[in-house]
Short mmCIF file of C-alpha atoms in Angstrom, two decimals:
data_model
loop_
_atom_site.label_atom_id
_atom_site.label_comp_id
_atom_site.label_asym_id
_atom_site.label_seq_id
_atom_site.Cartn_x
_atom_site.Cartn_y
_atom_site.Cartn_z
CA UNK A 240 108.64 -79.17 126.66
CA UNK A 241 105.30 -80.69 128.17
CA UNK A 242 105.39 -83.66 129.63
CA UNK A 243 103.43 -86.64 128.20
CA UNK A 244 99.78 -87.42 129.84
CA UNK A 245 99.78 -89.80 133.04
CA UNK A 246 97.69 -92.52 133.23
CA UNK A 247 95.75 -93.84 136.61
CA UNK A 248 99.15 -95.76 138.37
CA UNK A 249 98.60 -100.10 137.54
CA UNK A 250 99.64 -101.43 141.09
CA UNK A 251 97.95 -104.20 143.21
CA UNK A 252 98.35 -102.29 146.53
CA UNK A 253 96.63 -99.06 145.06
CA UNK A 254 93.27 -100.91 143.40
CA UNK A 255 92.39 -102.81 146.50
CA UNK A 256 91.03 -100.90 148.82
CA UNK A 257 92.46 -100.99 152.79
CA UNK A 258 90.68 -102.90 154.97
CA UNK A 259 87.93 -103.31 156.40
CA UNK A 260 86.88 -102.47 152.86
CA UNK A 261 89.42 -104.80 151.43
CA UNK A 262 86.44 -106.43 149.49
CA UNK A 263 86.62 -103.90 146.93
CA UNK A 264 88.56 -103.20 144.01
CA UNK A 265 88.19 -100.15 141.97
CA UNK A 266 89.53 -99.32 138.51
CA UNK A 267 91.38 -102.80 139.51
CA UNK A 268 90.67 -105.45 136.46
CA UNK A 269 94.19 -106.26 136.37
CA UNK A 270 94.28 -107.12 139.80
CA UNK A 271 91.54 -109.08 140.16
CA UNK A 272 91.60 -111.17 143.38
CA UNK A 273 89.80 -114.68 144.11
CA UNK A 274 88.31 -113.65 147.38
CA UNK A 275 86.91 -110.23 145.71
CA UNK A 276 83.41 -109.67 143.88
CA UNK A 277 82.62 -106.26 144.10
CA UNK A 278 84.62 -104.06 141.17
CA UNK A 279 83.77 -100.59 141.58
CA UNK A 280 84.34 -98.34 138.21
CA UNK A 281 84.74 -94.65 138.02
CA UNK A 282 84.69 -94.37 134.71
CA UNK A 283 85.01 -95.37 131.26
CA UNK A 284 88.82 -94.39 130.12
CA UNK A 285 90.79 -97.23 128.99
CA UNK A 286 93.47 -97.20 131.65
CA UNK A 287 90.99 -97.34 134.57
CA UNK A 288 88.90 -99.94 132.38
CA UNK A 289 92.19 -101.99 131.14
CA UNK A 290 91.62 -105.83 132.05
CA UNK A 291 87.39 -105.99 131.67
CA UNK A 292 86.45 -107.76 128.69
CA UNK A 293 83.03 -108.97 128.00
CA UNK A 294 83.73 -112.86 129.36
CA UNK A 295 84.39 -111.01 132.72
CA UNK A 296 82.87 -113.13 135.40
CA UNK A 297 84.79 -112.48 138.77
CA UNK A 298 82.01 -110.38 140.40
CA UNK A 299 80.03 -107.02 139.80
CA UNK A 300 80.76 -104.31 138.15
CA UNK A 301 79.72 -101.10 139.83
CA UNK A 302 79.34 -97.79 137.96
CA UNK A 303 77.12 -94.95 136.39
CA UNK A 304 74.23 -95.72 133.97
CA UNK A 305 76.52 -93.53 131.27
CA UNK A 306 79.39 -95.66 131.93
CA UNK A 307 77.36 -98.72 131.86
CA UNK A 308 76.04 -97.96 128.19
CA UNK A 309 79.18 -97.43 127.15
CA UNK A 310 80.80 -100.74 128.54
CA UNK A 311 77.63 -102.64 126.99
CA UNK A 312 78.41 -100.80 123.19
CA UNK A 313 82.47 -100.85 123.36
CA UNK A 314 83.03 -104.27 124.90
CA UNK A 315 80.06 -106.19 125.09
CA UNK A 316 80.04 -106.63 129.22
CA UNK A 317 76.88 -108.12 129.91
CA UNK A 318 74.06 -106.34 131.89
CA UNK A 319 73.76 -109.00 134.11
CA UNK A 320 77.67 -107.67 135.87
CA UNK A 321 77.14 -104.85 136.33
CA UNK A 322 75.07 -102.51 139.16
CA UNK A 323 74.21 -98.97 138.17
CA UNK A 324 74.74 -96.21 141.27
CA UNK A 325 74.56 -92.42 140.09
CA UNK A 326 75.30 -88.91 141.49
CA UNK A 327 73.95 -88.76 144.92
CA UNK A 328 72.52 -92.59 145.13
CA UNK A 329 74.02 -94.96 147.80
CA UNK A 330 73.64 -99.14 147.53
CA UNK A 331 74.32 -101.38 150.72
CA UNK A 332 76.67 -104.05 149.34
CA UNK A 333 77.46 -106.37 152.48
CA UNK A 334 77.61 -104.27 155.72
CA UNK A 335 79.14 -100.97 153.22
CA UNK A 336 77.01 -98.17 152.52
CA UNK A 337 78.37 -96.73 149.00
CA UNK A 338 77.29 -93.47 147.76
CA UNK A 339 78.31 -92.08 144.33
CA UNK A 340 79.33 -88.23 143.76
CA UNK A 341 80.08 -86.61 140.82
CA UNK A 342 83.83 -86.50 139.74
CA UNK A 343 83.75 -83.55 137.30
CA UNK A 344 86.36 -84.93 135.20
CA UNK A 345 83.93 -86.91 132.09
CA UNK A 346 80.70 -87.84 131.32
CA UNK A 347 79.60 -90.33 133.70
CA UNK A 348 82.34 -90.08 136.14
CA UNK A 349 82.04 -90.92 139.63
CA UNK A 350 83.92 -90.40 143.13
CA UNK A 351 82.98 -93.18 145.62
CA UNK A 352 82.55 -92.80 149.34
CA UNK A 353 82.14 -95.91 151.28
CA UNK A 354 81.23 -96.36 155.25
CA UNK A 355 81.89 -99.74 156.66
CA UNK A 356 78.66 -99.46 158.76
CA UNK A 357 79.85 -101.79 161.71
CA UNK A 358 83.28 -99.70 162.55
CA UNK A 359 82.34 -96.20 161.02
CA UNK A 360 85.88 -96.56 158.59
CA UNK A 361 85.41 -94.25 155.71
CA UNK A 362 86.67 -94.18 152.81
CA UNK A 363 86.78 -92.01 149.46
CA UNK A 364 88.37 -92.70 146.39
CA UNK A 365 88.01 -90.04 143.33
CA UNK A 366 88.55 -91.83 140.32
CA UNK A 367 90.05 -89.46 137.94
CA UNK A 368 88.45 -86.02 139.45
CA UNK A 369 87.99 -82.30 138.66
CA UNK A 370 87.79 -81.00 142.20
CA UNK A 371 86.50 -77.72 140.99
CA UNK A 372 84.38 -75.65 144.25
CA UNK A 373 80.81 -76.73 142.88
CA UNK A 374 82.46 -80.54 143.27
CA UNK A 375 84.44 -79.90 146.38
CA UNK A 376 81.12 -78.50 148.14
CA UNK A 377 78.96 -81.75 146.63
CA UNK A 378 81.79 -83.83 148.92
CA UNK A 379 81.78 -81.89 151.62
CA UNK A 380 77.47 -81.86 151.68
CA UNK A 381 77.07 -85.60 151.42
CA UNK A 382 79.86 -86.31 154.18
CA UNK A 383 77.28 -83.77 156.53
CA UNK A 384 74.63 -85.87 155.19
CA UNK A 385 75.85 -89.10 156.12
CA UNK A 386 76.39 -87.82 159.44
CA UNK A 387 80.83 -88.19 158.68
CA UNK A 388 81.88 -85.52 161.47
CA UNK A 389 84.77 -85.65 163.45
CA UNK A 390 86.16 -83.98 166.44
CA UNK A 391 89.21 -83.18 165.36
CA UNK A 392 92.14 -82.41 168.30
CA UNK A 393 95.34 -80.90 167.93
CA UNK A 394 94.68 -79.30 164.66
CA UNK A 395 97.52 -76.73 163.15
CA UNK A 396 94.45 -74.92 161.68
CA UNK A 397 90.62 -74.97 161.76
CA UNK A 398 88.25 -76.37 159.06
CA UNK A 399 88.76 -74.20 155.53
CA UNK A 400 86.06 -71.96 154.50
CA UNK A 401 84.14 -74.32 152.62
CA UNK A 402 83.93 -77.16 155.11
CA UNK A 403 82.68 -74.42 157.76
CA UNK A 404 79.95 -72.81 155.21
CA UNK A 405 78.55 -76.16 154.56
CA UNK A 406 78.98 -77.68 157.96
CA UNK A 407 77.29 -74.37 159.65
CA UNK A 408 74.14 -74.66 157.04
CA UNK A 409 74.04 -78.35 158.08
CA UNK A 410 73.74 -77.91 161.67
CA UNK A 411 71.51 -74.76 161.56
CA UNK A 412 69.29 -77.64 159.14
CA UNK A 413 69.27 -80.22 162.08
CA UNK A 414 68.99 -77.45 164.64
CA UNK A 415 65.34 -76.32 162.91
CA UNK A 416 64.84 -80.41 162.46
CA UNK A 417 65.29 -82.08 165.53
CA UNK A 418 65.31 -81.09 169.51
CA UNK A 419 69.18 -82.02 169.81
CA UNK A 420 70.71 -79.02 170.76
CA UNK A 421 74.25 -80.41 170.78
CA UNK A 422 74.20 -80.23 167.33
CA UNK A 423 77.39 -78.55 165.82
CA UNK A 424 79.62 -78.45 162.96
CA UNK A 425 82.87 -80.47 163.23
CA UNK A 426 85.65 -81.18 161.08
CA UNK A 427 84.90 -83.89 158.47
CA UNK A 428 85.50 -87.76 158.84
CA UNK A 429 87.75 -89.44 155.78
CA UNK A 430 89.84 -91.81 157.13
CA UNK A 431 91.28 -92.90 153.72
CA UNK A 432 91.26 -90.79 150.65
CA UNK A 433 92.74 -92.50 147.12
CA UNK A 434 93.18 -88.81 145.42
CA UNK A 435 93.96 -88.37 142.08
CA UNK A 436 97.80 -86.74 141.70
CA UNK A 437 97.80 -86.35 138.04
CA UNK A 438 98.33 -82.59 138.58
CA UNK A 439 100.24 -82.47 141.69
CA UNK A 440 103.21 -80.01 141.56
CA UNK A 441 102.68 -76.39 142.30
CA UNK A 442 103.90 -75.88 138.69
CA UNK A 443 100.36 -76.98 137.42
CA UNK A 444 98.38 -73.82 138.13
CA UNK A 445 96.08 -73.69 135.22
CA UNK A 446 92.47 -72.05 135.21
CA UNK A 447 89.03 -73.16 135.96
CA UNK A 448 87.52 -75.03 133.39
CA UNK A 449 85.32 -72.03 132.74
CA UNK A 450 88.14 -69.63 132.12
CA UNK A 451 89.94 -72.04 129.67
CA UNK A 452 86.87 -72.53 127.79
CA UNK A 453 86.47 -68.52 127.34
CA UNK A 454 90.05 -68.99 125.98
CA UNK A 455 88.91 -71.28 123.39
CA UNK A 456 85.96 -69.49 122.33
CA UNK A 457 88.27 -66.26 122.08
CA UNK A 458 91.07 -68.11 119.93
CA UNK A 459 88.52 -69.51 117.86
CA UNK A 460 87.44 -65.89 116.77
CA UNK A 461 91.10 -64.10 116.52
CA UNK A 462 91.72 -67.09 114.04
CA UNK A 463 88.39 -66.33 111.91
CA UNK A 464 89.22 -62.55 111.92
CA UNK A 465 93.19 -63.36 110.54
CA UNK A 466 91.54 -66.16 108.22
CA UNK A 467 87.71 -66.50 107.58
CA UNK A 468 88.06 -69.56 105.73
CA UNK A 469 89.71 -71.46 108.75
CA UNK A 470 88.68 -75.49 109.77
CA UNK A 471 89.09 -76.45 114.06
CA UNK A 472 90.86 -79.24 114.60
CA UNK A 473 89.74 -80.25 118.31
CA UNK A 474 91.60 -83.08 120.37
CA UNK A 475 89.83 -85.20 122.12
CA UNK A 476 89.49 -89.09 123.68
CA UNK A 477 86.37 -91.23 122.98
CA UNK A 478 84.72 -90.13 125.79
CA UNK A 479 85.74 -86.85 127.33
CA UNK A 480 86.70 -83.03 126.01
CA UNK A 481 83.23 -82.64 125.04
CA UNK A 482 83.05 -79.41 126.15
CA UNK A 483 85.72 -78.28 124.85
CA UNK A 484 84.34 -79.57 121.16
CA UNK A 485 81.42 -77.50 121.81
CA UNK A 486 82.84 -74.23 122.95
CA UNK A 487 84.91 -74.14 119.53
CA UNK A 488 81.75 -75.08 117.51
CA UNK A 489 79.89 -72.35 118.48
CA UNK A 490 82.56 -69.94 118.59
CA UNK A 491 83.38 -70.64 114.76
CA UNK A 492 79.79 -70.70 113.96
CA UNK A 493 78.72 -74.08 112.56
CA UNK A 494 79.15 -77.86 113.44
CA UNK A 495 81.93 -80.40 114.59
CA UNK A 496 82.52 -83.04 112.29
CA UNK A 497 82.96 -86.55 114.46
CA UNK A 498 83.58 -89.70 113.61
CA UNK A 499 81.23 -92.53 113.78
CA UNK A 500 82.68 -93.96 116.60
CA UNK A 501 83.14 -90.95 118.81
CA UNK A 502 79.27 -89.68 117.37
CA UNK A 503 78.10 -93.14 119.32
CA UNK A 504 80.03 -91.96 122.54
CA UNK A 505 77.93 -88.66 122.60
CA UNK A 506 74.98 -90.49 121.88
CA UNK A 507 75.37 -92.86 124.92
CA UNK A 508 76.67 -90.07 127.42
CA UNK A 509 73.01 -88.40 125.94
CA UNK A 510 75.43 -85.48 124.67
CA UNK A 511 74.39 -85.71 120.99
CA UNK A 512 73.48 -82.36 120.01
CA UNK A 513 72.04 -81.78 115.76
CA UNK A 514 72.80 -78.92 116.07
CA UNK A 515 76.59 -78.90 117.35
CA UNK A 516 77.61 -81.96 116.14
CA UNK A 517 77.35 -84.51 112.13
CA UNK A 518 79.07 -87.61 111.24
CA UNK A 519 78.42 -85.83 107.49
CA UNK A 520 81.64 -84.99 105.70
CA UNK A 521 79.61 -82.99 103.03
CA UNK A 522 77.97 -80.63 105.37
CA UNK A 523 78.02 -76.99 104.39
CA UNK A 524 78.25 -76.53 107.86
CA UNK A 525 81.25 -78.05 109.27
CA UNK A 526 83.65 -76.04 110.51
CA UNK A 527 85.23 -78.23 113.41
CA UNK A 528 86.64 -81.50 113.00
CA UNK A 529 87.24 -83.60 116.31
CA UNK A 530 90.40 -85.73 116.45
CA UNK A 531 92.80 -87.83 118.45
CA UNK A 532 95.05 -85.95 120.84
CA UNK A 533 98.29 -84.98 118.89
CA UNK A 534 101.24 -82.94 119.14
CA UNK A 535 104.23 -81.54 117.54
CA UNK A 536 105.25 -81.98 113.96
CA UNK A 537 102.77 -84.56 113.48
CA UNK A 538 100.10 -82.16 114.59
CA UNK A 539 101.52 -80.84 111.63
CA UNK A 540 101.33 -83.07 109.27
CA UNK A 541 97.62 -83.82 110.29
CA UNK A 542 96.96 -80.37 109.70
CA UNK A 543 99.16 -80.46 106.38
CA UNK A 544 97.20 -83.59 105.27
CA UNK A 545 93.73 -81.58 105.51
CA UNK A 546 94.47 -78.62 103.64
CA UNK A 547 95.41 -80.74 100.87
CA UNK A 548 91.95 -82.37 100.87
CA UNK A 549 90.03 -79.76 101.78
CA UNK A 550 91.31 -77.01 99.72
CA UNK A 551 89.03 -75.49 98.06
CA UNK A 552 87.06 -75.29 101.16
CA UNK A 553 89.66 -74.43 103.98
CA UNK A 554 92.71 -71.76 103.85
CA UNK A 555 94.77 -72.53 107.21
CA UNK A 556 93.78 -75.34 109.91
CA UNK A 557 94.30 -74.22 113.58
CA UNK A 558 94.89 -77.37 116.13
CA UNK A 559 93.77 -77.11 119.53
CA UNK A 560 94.93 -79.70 122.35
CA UNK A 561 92.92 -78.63 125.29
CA UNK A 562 94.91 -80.43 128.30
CA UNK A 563 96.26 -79.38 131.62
CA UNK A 564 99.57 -80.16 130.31
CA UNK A 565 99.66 -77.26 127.69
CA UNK A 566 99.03 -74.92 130.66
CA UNK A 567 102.40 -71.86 131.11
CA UNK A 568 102.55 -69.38 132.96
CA UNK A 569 103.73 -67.08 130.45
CA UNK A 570 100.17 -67.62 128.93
CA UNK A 571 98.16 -66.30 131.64
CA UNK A 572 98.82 -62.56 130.24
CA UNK A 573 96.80 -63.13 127.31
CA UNK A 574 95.71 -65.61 124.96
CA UNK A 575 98.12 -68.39 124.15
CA UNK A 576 100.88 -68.51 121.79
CA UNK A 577 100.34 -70.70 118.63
CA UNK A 578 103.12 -73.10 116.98
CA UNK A 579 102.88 -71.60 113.38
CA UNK A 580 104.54 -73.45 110.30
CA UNK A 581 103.26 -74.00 106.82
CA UNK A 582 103.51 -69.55 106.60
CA UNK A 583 101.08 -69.65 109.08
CA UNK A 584 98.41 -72.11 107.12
CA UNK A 585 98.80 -74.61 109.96
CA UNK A 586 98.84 -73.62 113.49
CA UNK A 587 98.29 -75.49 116.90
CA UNK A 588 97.47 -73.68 120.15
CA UNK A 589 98.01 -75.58 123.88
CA UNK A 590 95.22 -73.88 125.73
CA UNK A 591 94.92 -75.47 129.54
CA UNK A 592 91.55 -76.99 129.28
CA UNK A 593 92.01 -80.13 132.18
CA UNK A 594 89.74 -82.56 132.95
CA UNK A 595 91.66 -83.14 136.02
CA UNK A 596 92.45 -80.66 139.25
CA UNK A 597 95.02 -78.10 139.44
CA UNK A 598 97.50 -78.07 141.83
CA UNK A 599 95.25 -75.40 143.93
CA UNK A 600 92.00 -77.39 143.93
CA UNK A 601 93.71 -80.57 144.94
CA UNK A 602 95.28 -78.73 148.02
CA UNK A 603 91.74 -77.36 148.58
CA UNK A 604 90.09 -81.18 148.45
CA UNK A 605 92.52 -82.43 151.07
CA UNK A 606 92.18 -79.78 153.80
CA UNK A 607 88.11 -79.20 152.98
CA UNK A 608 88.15 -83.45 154.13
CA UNK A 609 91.37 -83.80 156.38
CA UNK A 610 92.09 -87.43 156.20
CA UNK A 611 93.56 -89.32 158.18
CA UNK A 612 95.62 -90.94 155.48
CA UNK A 613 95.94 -90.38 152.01
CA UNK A 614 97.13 -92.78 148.83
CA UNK A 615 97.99 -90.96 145.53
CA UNK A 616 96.77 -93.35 142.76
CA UNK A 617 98.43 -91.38 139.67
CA UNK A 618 102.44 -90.70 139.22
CA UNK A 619 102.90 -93.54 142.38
CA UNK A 620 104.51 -96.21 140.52
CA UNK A 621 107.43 -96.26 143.71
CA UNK A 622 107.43 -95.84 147.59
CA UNK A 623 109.25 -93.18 147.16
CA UNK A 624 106.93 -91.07 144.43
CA UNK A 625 103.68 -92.11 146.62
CA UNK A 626 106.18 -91.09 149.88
CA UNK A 627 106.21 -87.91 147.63
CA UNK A 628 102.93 -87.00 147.06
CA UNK A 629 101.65 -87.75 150.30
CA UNK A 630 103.86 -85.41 151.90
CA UNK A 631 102.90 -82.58 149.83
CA UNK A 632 99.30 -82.85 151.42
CA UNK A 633 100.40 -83.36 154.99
CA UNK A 634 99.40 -80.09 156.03
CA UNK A 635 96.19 -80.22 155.27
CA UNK A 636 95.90 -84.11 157.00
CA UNK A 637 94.13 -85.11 160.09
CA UNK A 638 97.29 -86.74 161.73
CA UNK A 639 96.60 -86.70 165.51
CA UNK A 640 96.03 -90.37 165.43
CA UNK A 641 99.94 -91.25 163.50
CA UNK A 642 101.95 -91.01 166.50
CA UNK A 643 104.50 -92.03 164.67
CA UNK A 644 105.03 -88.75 162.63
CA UNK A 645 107.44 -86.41 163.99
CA UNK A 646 105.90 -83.52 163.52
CA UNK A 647 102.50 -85.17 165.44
CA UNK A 648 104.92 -84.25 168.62
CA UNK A 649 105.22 -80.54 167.52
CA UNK A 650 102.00 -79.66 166.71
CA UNK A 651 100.42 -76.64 168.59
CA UNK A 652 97.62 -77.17 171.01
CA UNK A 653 96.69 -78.99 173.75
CA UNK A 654 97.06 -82.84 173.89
CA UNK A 655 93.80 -84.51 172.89
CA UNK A 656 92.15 -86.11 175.86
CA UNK A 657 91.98 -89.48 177.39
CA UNK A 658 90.83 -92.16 174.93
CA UNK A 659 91.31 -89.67 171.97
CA UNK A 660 92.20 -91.67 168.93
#
């Protein structure tokens, strides 16, 4: 059985972020707070957007210019709340320098890393976040940028291999750019990181997003060869999946039928492609048509429901849900197994497409940044689940400053020196 799809965790204590950056709130409009004007966004989904409605007035909204476009068209927020920040731009918003990064998990999705200029206290929360290596690296480069290096004592191990590749290229950078020779790469400075745990179990080991969409592309075909006259069915949300949409539209030769309303969302992410995508029933040329996320026997019946209107154009409909929670590892021998029914005219295929990291990247994240604390801000609806997920990342945690771990007393090394936080 797979396990339903978890949603960003609705708690006060996880939206507001820890001082001294306690005036901020992000994916929060639930939680608003009287004393709080400054809502950062990370992206458009309706469970990190839940609460903002277009009389919103407690503050400003901060997020991508795709985000923005789409909270102007779907709920009428006006321009005036909200302040656009893209990949790689940083804002000054009362003593916090805020620089967005790319989240890799939809169009306009953003990672925020903030630096409370008068302590140093960092701070990065990733939204909803694909941490694949391009993404990890994009962290790790604008931490070096903003000058976020710590000296870290009594580590268990030293910085992983893409920390040290980016930190050496750094330092040889200032090295050839400035006379200080002290210069040299140290492990990076997060002292909070709000990481998203929708994936975090060592059962979720599913592919690169690369290597799932290969698996589309080749499912696509084997179904053409058994049936030439077969119509896509591709899941999807109103924003997000898009690439899975196109990988099956060119793989099956022709164009993805949308509906108006999802058409829009490509047109504001600036994803609208003529030649991959129609809102035109009639079109000789449709061979895809992108739906709601389903499963099971009313997968089914969707699927049943088509073939009875289509026909005289269609002979079988094949379903594809392309989430991280289809992913087995009895898959990763070949191409997926299908759920067949109809005598075989309808089938659906679970291919592990995610939008969000696998167990493997997220481990990667967390000891590429070694924070000093971490807060898990999906599947922590208890003490005891975020207790949970914390631990699981311990290892890979800067945790010389928690005296009050145990294992802080065990770890290998010499004691850091006087004054050492």
């Amino acid at each position: 059985p797979r396990r339903a799809p978890s949603m960003a965790t609705q708690h006060a204590s996880l939206k507001r972020l820890r001082p001294p950056l306690s005036g901020f709130i992000v994916d929060g409009f639930n939680f608003c707070e009287a004393d709080v004007r400054h809502y950062l966004l990370t992206h458009a989904h309706s469970d990190h957007t839940c609460g903002l409605h277009a009389s919103f007035d407690l503050g400003t909204v901060y997020c991508s210019s795709v985000t923005a476009r789409v909270l102007r068209a779907t709920i009428g927020l006006p321009e005036k709340r909200i302040t656009t920040i893209d990949v790689g731009q940083s804002i000054e918003v009362e003593g916090v320098q805020i620089t967005a990064l790319d989240a890799g998990h939809c169009p306009g999705s953003l990672m925020f890393l903030l630096e409370h200029l008068a302590t140093g206290h960092t701070a990065l929360h990733t939204g909803d976040m694909r941490a694949s290596q391009d993404v990890r690296e994009a962290v790790c480069a604008a931490l070096l940028r903003r000058g976020l290096l710590r000296l870290c004592h009594r580590c268990n191990h030293s910085p992983s291999p893409t920390t040290s590749a980016i930190a050496a290229t750094a330092a040889a950078t200032a090295a050839a750019e400035t006379t200080d020779a002290a210069a040299s790469p140290s492990p990076l400075a997060v002292d909070v990181l709000y990481l998203d745990t929708t994936y975090s179990s060592p059962r979720w080991r599913f592919p690169p997003q690369p290597d799932a969409l290969r698996c589309l592309a080749a499912v696509t075909a084997a179904e053409l060869r058994r049936e030439p006259r077969t119509l896509f069915v591709v899941g999807s949300y109103q924003v997000g999946k898009e690439k899975a949409i196109a990988a099956v539209a060119r793989a099956a030769g022709g164009r993805a039928l949308l509906s108006e309303r999802r058409a829009l969302s490509l047109k504001l992410c600036g994803l609208w492609d003529a030649e991959l995508h129609t809102v035109d029933a009639a079109d000789p040329q449709v061979r895809v048509h992108v739906m709601p996320l389903s499963a099971g026997v009313e997968a089914h019946e969707a699927m049943g429901a088509l073939l009875q209107r289509h026909g005289e154009r269609y002979a079988a409909v094949v379903t594809f849900r392309p989430t991280g929670w289809a992913y087995s590892k009895s898959d990763e021998a070949g191409l997926p197994k299908p759920w067949v029914e109809g005598a075989g005219s309808t089938r659906m295929y679970g291919v592990p497409y995610s939008e969000h990291s696998s167990w493997e990247e997220l481990q990667a994240f967390v000891a590429a940044l070694r924070p000093r604390a971490l807060v898990p801000t999906v599947n922590a609806d208890t003490a005891r689940d975020r207790e949970r997920l914390q631990a699981a990342y311990a290892h890979a945690m800067d945790l010389a400053a928690d005296k009050g771990r145990l294992d802080w007393h065990f770890r290998r090394g010499p004691p850091p020196p006087a004054g050492a936080p």
